[in-house]
Amino acid sequence: MTKQFFSMASALMLGLFTSSLAAHSGHEHGSDVAVLEVTNAQVREFLPANTATVGYLTLINHSGTNATLTKATIDGLGRVEIHEHSHVDGMMKMQQVESVVIKAHESVSFQPGGYHLMAFEPLEPLKVGQERKLTLYFSDGNRLFTNAQVVSLETQAKQSKPSTQHAHH
């Protein structure tokens, strides 16, 4: 039931996003507008004594145009950064990135060991079961709005079981 709700909410948000693009006056966008969908958006509650938490989601680009994510915000959190894990000299390293390209007709998963959102400075406590507004900002000036489910570490760990498959980009 919850998955259906999120799917319907995502579809509604996608509809609102594309409707707002169509209503943009002054010029025609034609086929140069990326049509994006967000699924499985979640942010983990802050653990005791931690000053940062993590968020995951999947961005799907249904169009023939690349989209570039440049920023994210989550209501109730002072700062959100886009990070990635990478292997450098045989070691896993986490670093902030300025942008993430979602190629045409592809998707990018923000997940453990890859891209993820790092969230800091809670203005109010995150409580498991809450939903927080997540806003994604793109290089073309467009924004995509959705809700991120607040989850526990236990829930997040169960959902992100390591994959035995390896993908290269």
XYZ file of N, CA, C and O in Angstrom:
676
model
N 0.833 -1.195 0.000
C 0.000 0.000 0.000
C 0.872 1.251 0.000
O 0.620 2.174 -0.749
N 1.920 1.256 0.855
C 2.806 2.411 0.927
C 3.526 2.617 -0.403
O 3.655 3.738 -0.863
N 3.979 1.501 -1.034
C 4.664 1.613 -2.315
C 3.745 2.211 -3.361
O 4.161 3.040 -4.161
N 2.454 1.783 -3.351
C 1.499 2.325 -4.304
C 1.314 3.811 -4.060
O 1.249 4.591 -5.002
N 1.230 4.196 -2.794
C 1.070 5.610 -2.468
C 2.255 6.415 -2.995
O 2.085 7.441 -3.621
N 3.472 5.906 -2.760
C 4.652 6.618 -3.232
C 4.687 6.661 -4.749
O 5.067 7.669 -5.334
N 4.291 5.572 -5.403
C 4.256 5.566 -6.858
C 3.254 6.592 -7.365
O 3.532 7.335 -8.301
N 2.075 6.622 -6.728
C 1.065 7.599 -7.138
C 1.549 9.016 -6.843
O 1.376 9.911 -7.670
N 2.176 9.208 -5.687
C 2.675 10.538 -5.326
C 3.774 10.960 -6.290
O 3.815 12.106 -6.742
N 4.662 10.015 -6.644
C 5.728 10.326 -7.593
C 5.146 10.691 -8.951
O 5.586 11.636 -9.590
N 4.149 9.923 -9.394
C 3.509 10.211 -10.676
C 2.843 11.583 -10.646
O 2.940 12.349 -11.604
N 2.170 11.896 -9.542
C 1.534 13.195 -9.392
C 2.584 14.296 -9.432
O 2.419 15.295 -10.122
N 3.675 14.096 -8.689
C 4.731 15.109 -8.664
C 5.366 15.251 -10.044
O 5.659 16.339 -10.484
N 5.565 14.121 -10.736
C 6.102 14.168 -12.075
C 5.156 14.953 -12.982
O 5.582 15.785 -13.761
N 3.857 14.716 -12.823
C 2.868 15.450 -13.595
C 2.914 16.939 -13.310
O 2.864 17.762 -14.213
N 3.027 17.284 -12.033
C 3.126 18.698 -11.672
C 4.401 19.308 -12.236
O 4.407 20.436 -12.715
N 5.500 18.549 -12.171
C 6.782 19.021 -12.681
C 6.687 19.275 -14.182
O 7.065 20.336 -14.656
N 6.159 18.307 -14.929
C 6.073 18.483 -16.366
C 5.040 19.541 -16.725
O 5.228 20.271 -17.684
N 3.967 19.665 -15.941
C 2.971 20.705 -16.196
C 3.584 22.082 -16.002
O 3.334 22.997 -16.780
N 4.402 22.221 -14.955
C 5.011 23.524 -14.717
C 6.005 23.862 -15.818
O 6.173 25.009 -16.185
N 6.652 22.838 -16.379
C 7.564 23.090 -17.488
C 6.788 23.544 -18.717
O 7.194 24.464 -19.415
N 5.664 22.886 -18.965
C 4.854 23.238 -20.128
C 4.301 24.652 -19.984
O 4.119 25.352 -20.972
N 4.050 25.069 -18.754
C 3.486 26.392 -18.518
C 4.548 27.493 -18.568
O 4.236 28.661 -18.551
N 5.813 27.095 -18.611
C 6.906 28.063 -18.643
C 6.787 28.889 -19.917
O 6.816 28.367 -21.019
N 6.656 30.193 -19.780
C 6.416 31.024 -20.951
C 7.707 31.647 -21.466
O 8.722 31.651 -20.800
N 7.636 32.209 -22.649
C 8.756 32.935 -23.204
C 9.445 32.191 -24.335
O 10.013 32.815 -25.209
N 9.437 30.869 -24.291
C 10.057 30.107 -25.362
C 9.607 28.653 -25.298
O 9.078 28.213 -24.307
N 9.840 27.955 -26.391
C 9.479 26.542 -26.466
C 10.661 25.698 -26.023
O 11.788 25.928 -26.432
N 10.394 24.718 -25.185
C 11.447 23.789 -24.798
C 11.556 22.644 -25.782
O 12.617 22.097 -25.969
N 10.449 22.252 -26.381
C 10.461 21.128 -27.294
C 10.926 19.866 -26.600
O 10.519 19.561 -25.497
N 11.818 19.139 -27.228
C 12.255 17.859 -26.675
C 13.513 17.983 -25.828
O 14.119 16.985 -25.472
N 13.960 19.212 -25.514
C 15.197 19.370 -24.750
C 14.971 19.342 -23.241
O 15.882 19.599 -22.473
N 13.775 18.998 -22.782
C 13.470 18.963 -21.356
C 13.519 17.516 -20.868
O 12.883 16.634 -21.439
N 14.289 17.292 -19.814
C 14.357 15.951 -19.231
C 13.119 15.704 -18.375
O 12.716 16.558 -17.600
N 12.494 14.544 -18.542
C 11.351 14.145 -17.738
C 11.871 13.147 -16.704
O 12.338 12.068 -17.062
N 11.813 13.550 -15.439
C 12.446 12.786 -14.368
C 11.433 12.225 -13.388
O 10.380 12.813 -13.170
N 11.807 11.103 -12.774
C 10.987 10.471 -11.742
C 11.900 10.113 -10.576
O 13.035 9.682 -10.771
N 11.390 10.301 -9.373
C 12.115 9.918 -8.159
C 11.390 8.742 -7.524
O 10.168 8.769 -7.387
N 12.131 7.708 -7.138
C 11.543 6.589 -6.410
C 12.378 6.301 -5.165
O 13.556 6.639 -5.103
N 11.724 5.688 -4.194
C 12.382 5.200 -2.970
C 13.200 6.262 -2.232
O 14.275 5.959 -1.703
N 12.717 7.498 -2.175
C 13.435 8.554 -1.462
C 13.295 8.345 0.038
O 12.194 8.174 0.559
N 14.432 8.333 0.718
C 14.420 8.159 2.167
C 15.606 8.869 2.798
O 16.621 9.103 2.154
N 15.420 9.241 4.048
C 16.496 9.828 4.842
C 16.494 9.111 6.186
O 15.439 8.830 6.751
N 17.687 8.775 6.667
C 17.782 8.044 7.931
C 17.715 9.020 9.096
O 18.273 10.120 9.037
N 17.030 8.601 10.155
C 17.005 9.421 11.361
C 18.444 9.605 11.859
O 19.315 8.781 11.583
N 18.701 10.701 12.565
C 20.031 10.930 13.123
C 20.275 9.917 14.231
O 19.411 9.693 15.082
N 21.436 9.307 14.218
C 21.819 8.389 15.290
C 22.296 9.203 16.482
O 22.777 10.332 16.320
N 22.203 8.672 17.699
C 22.641 9.423 18.885
C 24.073 9.929 18.729
O 24.953 9.193 18.279
N 24.288 11.175 19.051
C 25.587 11.854 19.027
C 26.140 12.073 17.617
O 27.260 12.563 17.477
N 25.396 11.746 16.560
C 25.860 11.997 15.195
C 25.373 13.366 14.730
O 24.274 13.795 15.055
N 26.214 14.025 13.933
C 25.867 15.342 13.409
C 25.500 15.280 11.929
O 25.254 16.308 11.311
N 25.511 14.080 11.361
C 25.167 13.913 9.947
C 24.328 12.650 9.787
O 24.395 11.733 10.599
N 23.556 12.633 8.709
C 22.796 11.433 8.351
C 22.841 11.294 6.833
O 23.432 12.132 6.142
N 22.210 10.261 6.335
C 22.329 9.944 4.925
C 20.952 9.779 4.282
O 19.992 9.396 4.946
N 20.877 10.105 2.995
C 19.645 9.936 2.233
C 19.910 9.179 0.953
O 20.973 9.314 0.338
N 18.933 8.354 0.554
C 19.031 7.561 -0.663
C 17.789 7.760 -1.509
O 16.710 8.077 -0.996
N 17.896 7.535 -2.810
C 16.794 7.645 -3.747
C 17.241 7.107 -5.089
O 18.427 6.815 -5.274
N 16.318 6.978 -5.998
C 16.655 6.649 -7.381
C 16.044 7.723 -8.268
O 14.886 8.088 -8.105
N 16.855 8.237 -9.186
C 16.407 9.221 -10.173
C 16.346 8.534 -11.527
O 17.343 7.971 -11.975
N 15.188 8.585 -12.171
C 14.992 7.954 -13.470
C 14.733 9.050 -14.496
O 13.862 9.897 -14.308
N 15.487 9.021 -15.585
C 15.335 9.997 -16.657
C 14.611 9.311 -17.811
O 15.174 8.472 -18.506
N 13.354 9.690 -18.022
C 12.527 9.078 -19.065
C 12.670 9.760 -20.424
O 12.013 9.362 -21.376
N 13.501 10.773 -20.505
C 13.582 11.545 -21.749
C 14.840 11.200 -22.544
O 15.681 10.425 -22.112
N 14.972 11.839 -23.683
C 16.150 11.685 -24.528
C 17.207 12.734 -24.254
O 18.155 12.885 -25.021
N 17.052 13.478 -23.152
C 17.968 14.561 -22.793
C 18.602 14.282 -21.434
O 17.906 13.908 -20.497
N 19.899 14.470 -21.320
C 20.567 14.319 -20.024
C 20.067 15.380 -19.046
O 19.686 16.481 -19.457
N 20.089 15.050 -17.765
C 19.745 16.007 -16.708
C 20.900 16.032 -15.720
O 21.526 15.003 -15.461
N 21.187 17.202 -15.160
C 22.292 17.333 -14.222
C 21.777 17.850 -12.888
O 21.336 18.993 -12.780
N 21.829 16.987 -11.875
C 21.445 17.348 -10.515
C 22.583 18.151 -9.892
O 23.736 17.723 -9.919
N 22.259 19.329 -9.337
C 23.299 20.186 -8.766
C 23.137 20.442 -7.268
O 24.077 20.891 -6.618
N 21.941 20.173 -6.728
C 21.694 20.520 -5.333
C 20.461 19.782 -4.844
O 19.585 19.430 -5.627
N 20.393 19.579 -3.517
C 19.208 18.989 -2.898
C 18.968 19.674 -1.562
O 19.915 20.106 -0.894
N 17.705 19.784 -1.178
C 17.342 20.273 0.151
C 16.286 19.342 0.733
O 15.516 18.736 -0.011
N 16.282 19.237 2.057
C 15.272 18.458 2.763
C 14.727 19.341 3.871
O 15.501 19.893 4.670
N 13.409 19.510 3.905
C 12.788 20.347 4.934
C 13.226 19.901 6.324
O 13.228 18.709 6.629
N 13.582 20.870 7.153
C 13.971 20.596 8.530
C 15.450 20.304 8.705
O 15.895 20.083 9.835
N 16.204 20.308 7.602
C 17.646 20.089 7.673
C 18.353 21.304 7.092
O 18.005 21.774 6.007
N 19.360 21.794 7.812
C 20.028 23.024 7.410
C 20.869 22.912 6.159
O 21.018 23.870 5.411
N 21.436 21.732 5.925
C 22.352 21.586 4.784
C 22.294 20.158 4.267
O 22.284 19.205 5.041
N 22.273 20.030 2.936
C 22.313 18.721 2.270
C 23.373 18.808 1.174
O 23.388 19.761 0.400
N 24.254 17.819 1.148
C 25.309 17.767 0.136
C 25.184 16.469 -0.654
O 24.723 15.457 -0.134
N 25.623 16.521 -1.912
C 25.677 15.323 -2.745
C 27.081 14.740 -2.596
O 28.076 15.443 -2.785
N 27.154 13.455 -2.236
C 28.433 12.783 -2.042
C 28.504 11.516 -2.885
O 27.480 11.019 -3.352
N 29.720 11.005 -3.038
C 29.915 9.715 -3.682
C 31.043 8.978 -2.991
O 31.948 9.592 -2.408
N 30.954 7.657 -3.042
C 32.056 6.803 -2.612
C 32.809 6.407 -3.870
O 32.208 6.139 -4.905
N 34.124 6.381 -3.775
C 34.924 5.927 -4.908
C 36.144 5.188 -4.379
O 36.548 5.369 -3.232
N 36.704 4.341 -5.227
C 37.927 3.621 -4.878
C 39.112 4.449 -5.358
O 39.220 4.752 -6.541
N 39.996 4.831 -4.424
C 41.182 5.598 -4.764
C 42.376 4.884 -4.140
O 42.426 4.703 -2.918
N 43.322 4.477 -4.983
C 44.515 3.767 -4.511
C 44.164 2.596 -3.596
O 44.770 2.400 -2.544
N 43.158 1.830 -3.991
C 42.779 0.642 -3.240
C 41.981 0.899 -1.976
O 41.704 -0.018 -1.216
N 41.612 2.164 -1.742
C 40.842 2.498 -0.541
C 39.524 3.147 -0.938
O 39.441 3.846 -1.940
N 38.500 2.926 -0.114
C 37.200 3.562 -0.332
C 37.270 4.977 0.225
O 37.715 5.182 1.356
N 36.837 5.930 -0.572
C 36.901 7.337 -0.173
C 35.538 7.978 -0.427
O 34.895 7.706 -1.443
N 35.082 8.823 0.508
C 33.839 9.560 0.316
C 34.188 11.011 0.046
O 35.035 11.588 0.724
N 33.530 11.606 -0.956
C 33.787 13.006 -1.279
C 32.527 13.687 -1.769
O 31.644 13.048 -2.335
N 32.461 14.986 -1.544
C 31.352 15.779 -2.050
C 31.543 15.983 -3.548
O 32.673 16.135 -4.023
N 30.427 15.976 -4.304
C 30.485 16.252 -5.735
C 29.579 17.447 -6.036
O 28.612 17.701 -5.330
N 29.920 18.159 -7.083
C 29.155 19.351 -7.457
C 27.885 19.003 -8.220
O 26.916 19.753 -8.176
N 27.910 17.867 -8.935
C 26.746 17.512 -9.741
C 26.761 16.026 -10.080
O 27.792 15.365 -9.961
N 25.597 15.533 -10.489
C 25.440 14.159 -10.949
C 24.627 14.208 -12.238
O 23.535 14.790 -12.259
N 25.149 13.600 -13.293
C 24.443 13.553 -14.569
C 23.581 12.294 -14.616
O 24.070 11.196 -14.353
N 22.306 12.482 -14.930
C 21.396 11.364 -15.156
C 21.207 11.316 -16.667
O 20.519 12.162 -17.254
N 21.852 10.344 -17.295
C 21.836 10.265 -18.753
C 20.434 9.946 -19.269
O 19.621 9.350 -18.577
N 20.197 10.327 -20.511
C 18.919 10.075 -21.168
C 18.578 8.595 -21.109
O 19.439 7.741 -21.332
N 17.337 8.299 -20.745
C 16.806 6.933 -20.685
C 17.577 6.039 -19.712
O 17.606 4.826 -19.886
N 18.195 6.623 -18.703
C 18.918 5.853 -17.691
C 18.471 6.309 -16.310
O 17.680 7.236 -16.166
N 18.995 5.645 -15.302
C 18.696 6.027 -13.926
C 19.982 6.035 -13.119
O 20.974 5.409 -13.497
N 19.945 6.767 -12.012
C 21.057 6.805 -11.064
C 20.488 6.504 -9.692
O 19.525 7.149 -9.260
N 21.066 5.507 -9.047
C 20.636 5.142 -7.699
C 21.590 5.737 -6.680
O 22.804 5.578 -6.792
N 21.016 6.433 -5.725
C 21.770 6.950 -4.586
C 21.642 5.867 -3.529
O 20.553 5.640 -2.998
N 22.764 5.182 -3.214
C 22.730 3.998 -2.370
C 24.062 3.827 -1.655
O 25.041 4.477 -2.024
N 24.122 2.953 -0.662
C 25.388 2.712 0.033
C 26.485 2.305 -0.957
O 26.236 1.539 -1.882
N 27.662 2.888 -0.786
C 28.787 2.568 -1.647
C 28.827 3.341 -2.942
O 29.712 3.149 -3.769
N 27.879 4.250 -3.158
C 27.829 5.039 -4.390
C 27.437 6.467 -4.077
O 27.827 7.033 -3.062
N 26.640 7.053 -4.958
C 26.113 8.391 -4.689
C 25.157 8.320 -3.507
O 24.452 7.332 -3.318
N 25.113 9.383 -2.734
C 24.168 9.486 -1.616
C 24.079 10.946 -1.209
O 24.907 11.768 -1.601
N 23.047 11.281 -0.443
C 22.905 12.625 0.108
C 23.403 12.600 1.541
O 23.057 11.697 2.303
N 24.212 13.552 1.921
C 24.630 13.732 3.306
C 23.864 14.941 3.840
O 23.860 15.999 3.216
N 23.201 14.755 4.978
C 22.360 15.807 5.556
C 22.917 16.198 6.918
O 23.338 15.336 7.704
N 22.908 17.500 7.191
C 23.492 18.061 8.398
C 22.543 19.083 9.019
O 21.610 19.539 8.379
N 22.865 19.480 10.235
C 22.222 20.610 10.907
C 20.703 20.471 11.015
O 19.950 21.282 10.463
N 20.234 19.468 11.754
C 18.776 19.326 11.903
C 18.186 20.527 12.630
O 18.665 20.931 13.679
N 17.150 21.107 12.040
C 16.451 22.221 12.660
C 15.393 21.708 13.627
O 14.917 22.440 14.478
N 15.025 20.441 13.435
C 14.079 19.741 14.301
C 14.391 18.250 14.158
O 14.923 17.834 13.133
N 14.088 17.439 15.156
C 14.417 16.006 15.077
C 13.691 15.307 13.932
O 12.556 15.636 13.611
N 14.390 14.374 13.307
C 13.766 13.495 12.328
C 13.205 12.304 13.085
O 13.903 11.706 13.900
N 11.961 11.966 12.820
C 11.326 10.844 13.510
C 10.898 9.796 12.495
O 10.283 10.123 11.488
N 11.248 8.542 12.788
C 10.897 7.432 11.910
C 9.401 7.481 11.602
O 8.582 7.694 12.489
N 9.070 7.318 10.330
C 7.678 7.343 9.890
C 7.268 8.684 9.299
O 6.283 8.759 8.574
N 8.010 9.737 9.598
C 7.702 11.049 9.024
C 8.044 11.064 7.543
O 8.829 10.250 7.062
N 7.487 12.034 6.850
C 7.905 12.339 5.493
C 8.402 13.769 5.486
O 7.814 14.640 6.127
N 9.489 13.998 4.783
C 10.048 15.341 4.651
C 10.129 15.701 3.178
O 10.490 14.870 2.336
N 9.809 16.942 2.868
C 9.865 17.409 1.489
C 11.320 17.427 1.023
O 12.182 18.022 1.662
N 11.563 16.758 -0.087
C 12.869 16.718 -0.731
C 12.760 17.504 -2.027
O 11.871 17.243 -2.843
N 13.635 18.476 -2.200
C 13.661 19.268 -3.428
C 14.985 19.025 -4.126
O 16.046 19.157 -3.511
N 14.913 18.654 -5.393
C 16.103 18.418 -6.206
C 16.214 19.543 -7.226
O 15.228 19.886 -7.891
N 17.401 20.105 -7.352
C 17.655 21.247 -8.235
C 18.550 20.798 -9.390
O 19.532 20.082 -9.172
N 18.222 21.255 -10.584
C 18.945 20.839 -11.776
C 19.600 22.022 -12.467
O 19.179 23.172 -12.304
N 20.636 21.746 -13.262
C 21.437 22.791 -13.899
C 20.638 23.657 -14.857
O 21.023 24.793 -15.112
N 19.513 23.145 -15.370
C 18.701 23.934 -16.304
C 17.720 24.859 -15.577
O 16.899 25.501 -16.197
N 17.798 24.893 -14.234
C 16.923 25.772 -13.459
C 15.652 25.104 -12.970
O 14.911 25.680 -12.178
N 15.386 23.893 -13.411
C 14.185 23.184 -12.971
C 14.401 22.525 -11.617
O 15.538 22.263 -11.218
N 13.279 22.289 -10.942
C 13.297 21.625 -9.639
C 12.299 20.481 -9.667
O 11.296 20.540 -10.372
N 12.571 19.471 -8.865
C 11.672 18.331 -8.728
C 11.403 18.151 -7.240
O 12.337 18.130 -6.436
N 10.129 18.053 -6.880
C 9.715 17.932 -5.487
C 9.169 16.532 -5.240
O 8.429 16.003 -6.051
N 9.515 15.975 -4.094
C 8.974 14.687 -3.673
C 9.064 14.625 -2.156
O 9.518 15.576 -1.522
N 8.625 13.525 -1.576
C 8.763 13.325 -0.138
C 9.763 12.229 0.125
O 9.785 11.213 -0.578
N 10.593 12.428 1.145
C 11.540 11.410 1.590
C 11.012 10.831 2.894
O 10.670 11.574 3.818
N 10.921 9.528 2.950
C 10.466 8.820 4.145
C 11.605 8.784 5.158
O 12.735 8.456 4.811
N 11.334 9.133 6.412
C 12.334 9.025 7.471
C 12.325 7.580 7.959
O 11.273 7.054 8.345
N 13.499 6.941 7.897
C 13.615 5.529 8.256
C 14.687 5.343 9.331
O 15.535 6.206 9.537
N 14.655 4.179 9.969
C 15.652 3.833 10.977
C 16.875 3.214 10.305
O 16.812 2.776 9.153
N 17.977 3.140 11.033
C 19.182 2.483 10.540
C 18.875 1.026 10.213
O 19.293 0.501 9.180
N 18.109 0.376 11.066
C 17.755 -1.030 10.862
C 16.992 -1.213 9.545
O 17.304 -2.094 8.744
N 16.018 -0.367 9.296
C 15.233 -0.447 8.062
C 16.130 -0.208 6.860
O 16.063 -0.931 5.863
N 16.988 0.802 6.949
C 17.870 1.116 5.832
C 18.843 -0.032 5.556
O 19.096 -0.365 4.409
N 19.356 -0.651 6.603
C 20.291 -1.766 6.440
C 19.611 -2.948 5.751
O 20.206 -3.600 4.887
N 18.370 -3.228 6.107
C 17.635 -4.331 5.484
C 17.390 -4.061 4.001
O 17.420 -4.967 3.184
N 17.129 -2.787 3.660
C 16.803 -2.437 2.278
C 18.034 -2.390 1.384
O 17.928 -2.460 0.173
N 19.205 -2.222 1.970
C 20.404 -2.035 1.146
C 21.377 -3.196 1.294
O 22.546 -2.996 1.533
N 20.854 -4.392 1.138
C 21.713 -5.576 1.160
C 22.699 -5.467 0.009
O 22.333 -5.073 -1.088
N 23.971 -5.829 0.252
C 24.978 -5.703 -0.803
C 24.629 -6.531 -2.030
O 24.134 -7.642 -1.922
N 24.898 -5.969 -3.176
C 24.652 -6.660 -4.437
C 25.871 -7.491 -4.802
O 27.001 -7.090 -4.547
N 25.637 -8.619 -5.422
C 26.754 -9.443 -5.882
C 27.098 -9.114 -7.332
O 28.053 -9.630 -7.868
N 26.306 -8.235 -7.935
C 26.579 -7.849 -9.318
C 27.445 -6.599 -9.336
O 27.389 -5.777 -8.440
N 28.220 -6.459 -10.381
C 29.127 -5.323 -10.506
C 28.782 -4.585 -11.785
O 28.659 -5.209 -12.846
N 28.618 -3.296 -11.721
C 28.306 -2.511 -12.928
C 29.417 -1.496 -13.175
O 29.934 -0.910 -12.239
N 29.763 -1.317 -14.415
C 30.773 -0.313 -14.796
C 30.107 0.746 -15.635
O 29.243 0.452 -16.456
N 30.551 1.981 -15.447
C 29.957 3.097 -16.202
C 30.913 3.592 -17.247
O 32.058 3.594 -17.130
